[in-house]
Coordinates of C-alpha atoms and ligand atoms in Angstrom, one line a residue:
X1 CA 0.0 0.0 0.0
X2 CA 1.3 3.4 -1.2
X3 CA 3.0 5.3 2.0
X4 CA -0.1 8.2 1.1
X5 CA -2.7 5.8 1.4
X6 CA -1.2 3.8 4.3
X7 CA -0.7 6.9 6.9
X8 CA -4.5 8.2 6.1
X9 CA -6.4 9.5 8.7
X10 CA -9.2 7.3 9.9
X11 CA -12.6 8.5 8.0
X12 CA -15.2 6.1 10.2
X13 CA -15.4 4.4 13.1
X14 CA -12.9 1.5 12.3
X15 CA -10.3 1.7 10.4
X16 CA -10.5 -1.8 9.0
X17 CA -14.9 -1.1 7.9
X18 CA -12.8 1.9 6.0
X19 CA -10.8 0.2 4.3
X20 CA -13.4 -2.6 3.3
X21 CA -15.3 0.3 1.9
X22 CA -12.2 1.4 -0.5
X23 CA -12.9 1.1 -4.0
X24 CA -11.1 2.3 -7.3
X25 CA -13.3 4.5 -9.3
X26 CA -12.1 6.2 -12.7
X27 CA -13.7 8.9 -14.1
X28 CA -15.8 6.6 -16.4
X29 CA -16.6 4.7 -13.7
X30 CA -19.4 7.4 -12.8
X31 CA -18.4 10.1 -13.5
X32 CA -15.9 10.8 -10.3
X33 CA -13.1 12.8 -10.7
X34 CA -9.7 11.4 -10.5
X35 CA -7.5 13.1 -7.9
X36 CA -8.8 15.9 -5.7
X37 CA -10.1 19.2 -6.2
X38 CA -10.6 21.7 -4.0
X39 CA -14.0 24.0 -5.7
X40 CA -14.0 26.6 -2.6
X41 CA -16.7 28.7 -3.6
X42 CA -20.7 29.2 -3.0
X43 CA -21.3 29.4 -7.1
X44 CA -17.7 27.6 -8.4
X45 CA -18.5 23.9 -9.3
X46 CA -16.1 21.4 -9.4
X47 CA -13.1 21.3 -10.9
X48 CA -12.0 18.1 -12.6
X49 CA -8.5 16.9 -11.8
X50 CA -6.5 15.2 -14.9
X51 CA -5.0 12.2 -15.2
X52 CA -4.4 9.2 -12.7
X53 CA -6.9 6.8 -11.2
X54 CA -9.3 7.9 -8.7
X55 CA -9.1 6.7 -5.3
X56 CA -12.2 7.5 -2.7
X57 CA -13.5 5.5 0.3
X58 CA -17.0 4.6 -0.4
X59 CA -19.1 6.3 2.2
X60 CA -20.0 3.9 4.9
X61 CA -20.4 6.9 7.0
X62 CA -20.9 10.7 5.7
X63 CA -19.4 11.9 9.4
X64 CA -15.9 11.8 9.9
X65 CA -14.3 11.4 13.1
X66 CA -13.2 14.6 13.8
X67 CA -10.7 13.7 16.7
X68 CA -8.0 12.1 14.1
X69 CA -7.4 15.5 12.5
X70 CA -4.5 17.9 13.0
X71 CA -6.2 20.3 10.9
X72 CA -9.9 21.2 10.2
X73 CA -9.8 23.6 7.3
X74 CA -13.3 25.2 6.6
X75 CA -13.6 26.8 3.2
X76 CA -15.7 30.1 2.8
X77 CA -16.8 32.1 0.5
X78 CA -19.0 33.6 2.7
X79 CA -22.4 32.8 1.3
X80 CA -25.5 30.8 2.8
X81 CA -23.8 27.1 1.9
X82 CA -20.6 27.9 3.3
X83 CA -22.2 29.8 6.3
X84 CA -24.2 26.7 6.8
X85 CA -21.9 24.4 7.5
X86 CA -19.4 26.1 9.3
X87 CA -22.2 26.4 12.1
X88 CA -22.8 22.8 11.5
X89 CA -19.0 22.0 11.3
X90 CA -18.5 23.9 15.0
X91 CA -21.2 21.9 16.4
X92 CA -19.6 18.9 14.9
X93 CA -16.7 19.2 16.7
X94 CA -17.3 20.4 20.3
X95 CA -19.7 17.7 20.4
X96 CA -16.7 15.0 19.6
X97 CA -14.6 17.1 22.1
X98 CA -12.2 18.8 19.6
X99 CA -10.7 22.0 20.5
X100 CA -11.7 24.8 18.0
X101 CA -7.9 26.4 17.7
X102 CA -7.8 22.9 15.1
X103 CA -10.7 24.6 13.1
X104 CA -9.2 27.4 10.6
X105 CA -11.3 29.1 7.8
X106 CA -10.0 29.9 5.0
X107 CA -11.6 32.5 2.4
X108 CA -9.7 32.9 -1.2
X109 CA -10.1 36.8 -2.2
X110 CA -11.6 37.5 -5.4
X111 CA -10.8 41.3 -4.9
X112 CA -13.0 43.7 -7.5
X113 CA -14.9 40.8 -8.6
X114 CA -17.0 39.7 -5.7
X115 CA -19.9 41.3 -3.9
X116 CA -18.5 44.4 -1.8
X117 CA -18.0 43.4 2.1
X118 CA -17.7 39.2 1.1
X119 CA -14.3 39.2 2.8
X120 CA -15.4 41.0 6.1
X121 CA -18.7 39.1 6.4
X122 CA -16.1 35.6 6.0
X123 CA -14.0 37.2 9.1
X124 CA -17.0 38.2 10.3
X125 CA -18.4 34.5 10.6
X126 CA -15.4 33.1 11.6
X127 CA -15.1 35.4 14.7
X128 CA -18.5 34.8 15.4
X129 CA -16.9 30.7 17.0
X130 CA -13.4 32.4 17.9
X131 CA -12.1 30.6 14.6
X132 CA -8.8 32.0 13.3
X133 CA -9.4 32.9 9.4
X134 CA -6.7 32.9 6.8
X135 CA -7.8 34.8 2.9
X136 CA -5.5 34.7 0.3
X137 CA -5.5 36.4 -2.8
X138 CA -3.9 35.7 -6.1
X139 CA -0.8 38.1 -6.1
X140 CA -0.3 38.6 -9.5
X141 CA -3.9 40.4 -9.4
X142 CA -7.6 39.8 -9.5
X143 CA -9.7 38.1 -11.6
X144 CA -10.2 40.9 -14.0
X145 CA -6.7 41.7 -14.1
X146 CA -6.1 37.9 -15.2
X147 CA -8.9 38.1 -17.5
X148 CA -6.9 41.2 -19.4
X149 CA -3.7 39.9 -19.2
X150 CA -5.3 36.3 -20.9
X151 CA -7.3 38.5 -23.4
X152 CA -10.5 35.8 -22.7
X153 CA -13.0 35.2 -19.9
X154 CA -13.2 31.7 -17.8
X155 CA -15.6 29.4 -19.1
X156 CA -16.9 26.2 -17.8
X157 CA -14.6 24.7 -20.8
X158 CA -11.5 26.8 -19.1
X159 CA -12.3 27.0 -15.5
X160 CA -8.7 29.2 -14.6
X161 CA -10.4 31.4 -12.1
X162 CA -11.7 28.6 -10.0
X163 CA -8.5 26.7 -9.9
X164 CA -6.6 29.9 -9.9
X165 CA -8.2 32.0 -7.8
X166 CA -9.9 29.3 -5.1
X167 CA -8.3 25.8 -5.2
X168 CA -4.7 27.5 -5.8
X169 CA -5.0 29.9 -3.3
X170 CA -6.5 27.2 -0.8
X171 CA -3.4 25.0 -1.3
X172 CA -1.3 27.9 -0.3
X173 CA -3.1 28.2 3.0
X174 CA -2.9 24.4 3.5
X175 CA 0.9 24.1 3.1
X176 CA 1.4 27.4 5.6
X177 CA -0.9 26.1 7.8
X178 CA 0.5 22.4 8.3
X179 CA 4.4 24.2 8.1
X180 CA 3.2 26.1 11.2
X181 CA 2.4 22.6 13.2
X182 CA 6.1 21.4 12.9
X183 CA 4.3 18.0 13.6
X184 CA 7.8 16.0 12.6
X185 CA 5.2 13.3 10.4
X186 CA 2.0 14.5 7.7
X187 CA -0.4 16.4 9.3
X188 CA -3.8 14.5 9.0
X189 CA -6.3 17.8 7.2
X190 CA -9.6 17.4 7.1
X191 CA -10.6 20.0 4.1
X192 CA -14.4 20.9 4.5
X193 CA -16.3 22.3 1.6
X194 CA -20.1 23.8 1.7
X195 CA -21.1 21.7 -1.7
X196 CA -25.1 20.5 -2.1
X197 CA -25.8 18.0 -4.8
X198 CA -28.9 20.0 -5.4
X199 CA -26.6 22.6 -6.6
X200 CA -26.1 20.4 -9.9
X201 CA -26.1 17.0 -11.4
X202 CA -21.9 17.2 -11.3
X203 CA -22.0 17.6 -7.6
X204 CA -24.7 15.4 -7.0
X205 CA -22.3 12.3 -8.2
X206 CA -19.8 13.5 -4.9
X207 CA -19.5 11.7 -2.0
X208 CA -19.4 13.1 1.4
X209 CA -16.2 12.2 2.2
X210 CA -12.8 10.8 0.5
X211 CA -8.8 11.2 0.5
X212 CA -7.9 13.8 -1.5
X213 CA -5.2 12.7 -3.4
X214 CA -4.5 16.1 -5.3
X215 CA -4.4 18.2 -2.2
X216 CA -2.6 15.7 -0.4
X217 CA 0.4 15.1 -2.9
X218 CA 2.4 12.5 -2.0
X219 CA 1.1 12.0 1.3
X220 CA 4.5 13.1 3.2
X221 CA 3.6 16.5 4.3
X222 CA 0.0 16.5 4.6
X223 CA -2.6 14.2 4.0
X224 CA -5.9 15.3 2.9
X225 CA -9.6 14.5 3.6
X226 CA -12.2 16.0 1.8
X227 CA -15.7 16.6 3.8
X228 CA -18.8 17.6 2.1
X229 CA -21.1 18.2 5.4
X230 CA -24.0 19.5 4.0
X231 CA -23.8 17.6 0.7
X232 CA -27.3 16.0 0.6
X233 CA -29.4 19.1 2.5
X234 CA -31.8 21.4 0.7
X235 CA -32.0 25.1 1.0
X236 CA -34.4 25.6 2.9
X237 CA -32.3 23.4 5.6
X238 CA -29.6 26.2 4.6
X239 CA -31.5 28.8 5.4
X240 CA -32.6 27.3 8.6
X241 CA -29.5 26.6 9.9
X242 CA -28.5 30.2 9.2
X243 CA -31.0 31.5 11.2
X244 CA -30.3 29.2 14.3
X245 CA -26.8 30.3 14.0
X246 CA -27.9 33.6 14.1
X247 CA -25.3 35.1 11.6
X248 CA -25.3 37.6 9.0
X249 CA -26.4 36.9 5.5
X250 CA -25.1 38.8 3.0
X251 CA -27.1 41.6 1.7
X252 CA -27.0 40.2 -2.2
X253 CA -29.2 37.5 -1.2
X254 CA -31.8 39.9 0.2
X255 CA -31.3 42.2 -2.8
X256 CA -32.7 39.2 -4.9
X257 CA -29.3 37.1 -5.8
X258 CA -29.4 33.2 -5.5
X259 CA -25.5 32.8 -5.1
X260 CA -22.6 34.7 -4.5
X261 CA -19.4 34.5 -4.9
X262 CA -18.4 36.1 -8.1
X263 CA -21.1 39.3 -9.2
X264 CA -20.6 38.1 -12.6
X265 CA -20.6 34.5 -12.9
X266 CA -19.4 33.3 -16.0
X267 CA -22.3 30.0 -15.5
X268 CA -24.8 32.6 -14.0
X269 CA -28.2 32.9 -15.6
X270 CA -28.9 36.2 -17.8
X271 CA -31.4 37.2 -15.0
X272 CA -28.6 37.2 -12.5
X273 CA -26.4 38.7 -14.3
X274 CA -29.1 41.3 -14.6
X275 CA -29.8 41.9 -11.5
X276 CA -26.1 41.7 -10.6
X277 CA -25.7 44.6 -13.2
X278 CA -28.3 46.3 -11.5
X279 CA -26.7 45.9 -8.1
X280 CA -23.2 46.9 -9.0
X281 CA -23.0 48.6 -11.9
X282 CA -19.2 50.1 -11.5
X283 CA -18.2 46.3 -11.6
X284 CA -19.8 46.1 -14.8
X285 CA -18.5 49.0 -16.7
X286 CA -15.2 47.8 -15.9
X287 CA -16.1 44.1 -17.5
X288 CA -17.5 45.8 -20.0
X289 CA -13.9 48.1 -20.5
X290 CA -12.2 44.7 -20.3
X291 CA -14.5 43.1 -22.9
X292 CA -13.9 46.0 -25.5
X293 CA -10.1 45.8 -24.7
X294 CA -9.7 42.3 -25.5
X295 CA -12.3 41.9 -27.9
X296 CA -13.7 38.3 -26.3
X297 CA -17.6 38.2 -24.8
X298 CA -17.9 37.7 -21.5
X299 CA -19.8 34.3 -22.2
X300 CA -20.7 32.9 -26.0
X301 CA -24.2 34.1 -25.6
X302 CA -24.1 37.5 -24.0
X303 CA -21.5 40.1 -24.1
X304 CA -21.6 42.1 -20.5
X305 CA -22.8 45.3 -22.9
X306 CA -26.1 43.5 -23.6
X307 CA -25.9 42.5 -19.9
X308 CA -25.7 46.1 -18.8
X309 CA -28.3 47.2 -21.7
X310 CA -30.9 44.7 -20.5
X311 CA -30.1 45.8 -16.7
X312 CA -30.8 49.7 -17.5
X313 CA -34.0 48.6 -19.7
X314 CA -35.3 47.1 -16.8
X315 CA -34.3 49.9 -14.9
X316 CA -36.1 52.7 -17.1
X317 CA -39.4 50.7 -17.3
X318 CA -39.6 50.0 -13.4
X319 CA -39.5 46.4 -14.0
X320 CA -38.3 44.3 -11.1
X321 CA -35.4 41.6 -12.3
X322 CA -36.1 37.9 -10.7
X323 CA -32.9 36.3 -11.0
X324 CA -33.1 32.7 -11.6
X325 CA -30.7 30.3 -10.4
X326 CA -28.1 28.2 -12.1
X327 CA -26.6 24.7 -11.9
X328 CA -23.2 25.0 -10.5
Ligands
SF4_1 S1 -16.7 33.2 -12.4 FE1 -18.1 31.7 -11.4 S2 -17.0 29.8 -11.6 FE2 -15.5 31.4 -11.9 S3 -14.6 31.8 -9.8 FE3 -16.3 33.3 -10.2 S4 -18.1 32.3 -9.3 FE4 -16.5 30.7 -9.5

């Protein structure tokens, strides 16, 4: 058994059920993704790893045990799914005992591009259980500076500001976050992401939990488990949960926005991206500047000036936008 594999941290309750449960999966075999991923946002869905054979432990349980981990890493983007489960990850682990200095979020920065105040509310949330928080953001520039400098947008064919922006800038956490345990053997992460399957049929085919073979490498620093808590709950169990918790939503979801995350999704429906233009319309002049300077449409079917001339139509004729949601 590879040395990754072999030093894993326990997943449920016996370590000998687990690895029972382990079966090879390719990507064919349906539809799982070989090696990890790390999505990290409320709207970003899942980015396919290349090459390799997938590894996962079949679910026999979709819980964890939270005591094996050196490291609980809770990914936010700061919207309702994220916001979700880091209340229900919290409760998770003062009820098996575990002290919450192990629980760190983390929030990847999108800078311009996503909804004014989405980093505060993030620190805001993780003060709100004394959790540290760590937020990266690319340093070569934001989204729409990469966008420029690429002269095209991200597409779901070309999916560089997810894995550049999120699961790039998550890795960097993870490796200065297990460097700062000078453990002397791989620190056992668990890597928790606020994913739904209702969200789409893509991340309906996850599973709640599995080795992440991507973000764990070769398994000698840091070995990896990813943890979908709230994978199967609806969102109206979101919502719920939010309101026990008693945090802070973000206003876009009041001001009529399913997700958040980016304003301008590139996957977004064209009533989002309405409304969004509505909401923010600085951010969409300068998308629009950026589409004119590189001469590439923001998606194949709308350019972000149709986007912005069907958000000021609406405007002029007092028509209210009803932004509908989008698989992600
Ligand atoms: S454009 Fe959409 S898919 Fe890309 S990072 Fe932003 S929210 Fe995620």
């Amino acid at each position: 058994m590879p040395q990754d594999r072999r030093n894993a941290p326990r997943v449920v309750s016996g370590a000998k059920q687990a690895l029972r449960g382990l079966e090879r999966h390719t990507e064919a075999n349906g539809g799982i993704a070989p090696g990890g991923l790390i999505p990290t946002g409320d709207s970003c869905p899942p980015v396919l790893a290349t090459g390799g054979v997938s590894e996962i432990l079949t679910p026999v349980t979709t819980t964890p045990d939270l005591t094996t981990f050196d490291l609980i890493l809770v990914n936010t983007s700061a919207g309702k799914d994220s916001q979700a489960m880091l209340d229900y990850v919290v409760a998770q682990a003062d009820a098996a005992g575990v002290d919450r200095s192990r629980i760190v979020c983390f929030h990847a920065d999108l800078g311009r591009v996503e909804w004014a105040g989405t980093a505060d509310l993030a620190a805001e949330h993780a003060a709100h259980y004394g959790l540290r928080i760590v937020t990266i953001a690319r340093p070569q520039g934001d989204l729409l500076d990469h966008i420029e400098a690429r002269g095209m947008f991200p597409s779901s064919a070309a999916r560089y500001c997810t894995s550049d922006h999120k699961r790039g800038q998550a890795y960097k956490a993870l490796t200065m976050l297990v460097a700062e345990l000078h453990l002397g053997r791989p620190a056992r992460v668990l890597n928790c992401m606020g994913l739904r399957a209702e969200e789409s049929a893509a991340r309906a085919k996850r599973t709640p939990v599995r080795y992440d073979r991507m973000a764990s490498g070769k398994g000698t620093v840091r070995q990896v488990t990813e943890w979908l808590p709230i994978l199967d709950w609806t969102v109206a169990q979101v919502w719920e949960r939010i309101a026990q918790a008693g945090t802070n939503a973000h206003p876009a979801y009041a001001a009529g926005m399913p997700r958040l995350s980016c304003c301008f999704c590139v996957l977004a429906s064209r009533s989002a991206l309405v409304l969004a233009a509505q909401l923010a319309p600085a951010l969409a002049a300068e998308y629009a500047a950026v589409e004119l300077r590189i001469g590439h449409r923001f998606t194949k079917a709308l350019s972000m000036g149709e986007i912005i001339a069907q958000a000021n139509a609406a405007t002029e004729a007092g028509e209210g936008v009803i932004a509908a949601d989008w698989a992600a």
